[in-house]
Coordinates of C-alpha atoms in Angstrom, one line a residue:
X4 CA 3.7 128.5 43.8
X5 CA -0.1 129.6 44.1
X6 CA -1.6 127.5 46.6
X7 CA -5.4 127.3 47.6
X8 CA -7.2 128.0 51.4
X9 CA -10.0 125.3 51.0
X10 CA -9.5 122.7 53.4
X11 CA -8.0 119.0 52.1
X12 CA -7.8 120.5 48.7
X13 CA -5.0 119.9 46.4
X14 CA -3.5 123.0 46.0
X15 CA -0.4 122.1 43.5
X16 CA 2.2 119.1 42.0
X17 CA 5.5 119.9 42.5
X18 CA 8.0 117.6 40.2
X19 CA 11.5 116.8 40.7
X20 CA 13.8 114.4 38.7
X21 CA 17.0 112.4 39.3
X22 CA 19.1 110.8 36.5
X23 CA 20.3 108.2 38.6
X24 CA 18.9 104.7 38.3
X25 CA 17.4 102.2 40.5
X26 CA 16.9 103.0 44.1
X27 CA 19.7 106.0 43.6
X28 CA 16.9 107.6 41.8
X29 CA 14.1 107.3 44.2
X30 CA 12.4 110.9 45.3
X31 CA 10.8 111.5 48.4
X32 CA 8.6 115.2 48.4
X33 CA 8.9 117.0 51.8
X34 CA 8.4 120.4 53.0
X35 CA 11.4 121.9 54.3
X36 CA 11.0 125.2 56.1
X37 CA 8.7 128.2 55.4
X38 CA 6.2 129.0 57.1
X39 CA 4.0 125.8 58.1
X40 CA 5.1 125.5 61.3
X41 CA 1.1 125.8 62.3
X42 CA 0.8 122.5 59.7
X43 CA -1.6 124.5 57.1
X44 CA 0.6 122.2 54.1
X45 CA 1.1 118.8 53.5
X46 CA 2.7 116.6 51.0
X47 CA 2.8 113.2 49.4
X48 CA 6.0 111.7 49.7
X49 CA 5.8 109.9 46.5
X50 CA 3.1 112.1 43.8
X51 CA 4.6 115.9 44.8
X52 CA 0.6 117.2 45.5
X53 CA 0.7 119.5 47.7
X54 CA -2.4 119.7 50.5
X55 CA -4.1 122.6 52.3
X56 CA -4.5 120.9 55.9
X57 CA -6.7 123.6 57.2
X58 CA -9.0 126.6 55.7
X59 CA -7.4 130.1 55.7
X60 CA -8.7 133.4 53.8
X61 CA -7.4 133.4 49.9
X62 CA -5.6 137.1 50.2
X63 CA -3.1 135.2 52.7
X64 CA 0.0 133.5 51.3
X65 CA 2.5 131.9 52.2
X66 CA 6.3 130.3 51.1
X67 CA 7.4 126.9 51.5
X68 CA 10.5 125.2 50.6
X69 CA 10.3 121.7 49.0

């Protein structure tokens, strides 16, 4: 996933489906683990856009797990 450095900008959409129906079928978007233990990422439970929470240079990257 490419992500940006500009500060509050959406960065990317992740997607996920479940077959099951009703409630069983409900998906919550969270970041797991990598490396935003310093909070640099967020994510909206419920759309999958992913956030920069704070400005860093654009030849840094990093990985997150979703």
């Amino acid at each position: 996933m490419t992500l940006c450095g500009v500060e509050k900008n959406t960065c990317n959409k992740v997607f996920a489906r479940d077959a099951d129906a009703g409630m069983n079928g409900d998906l919550d978007y969270s970041i797991n683990s990598g490396k935003n233990k310093k909070g640099r990422f967020k994510i909206h439970p419920k759309t999958g856009q992913v956030y920069s929470n704070k400005a860093f240079p654009p030849s840094k990257t990093f990985e997150l797990m979703m």
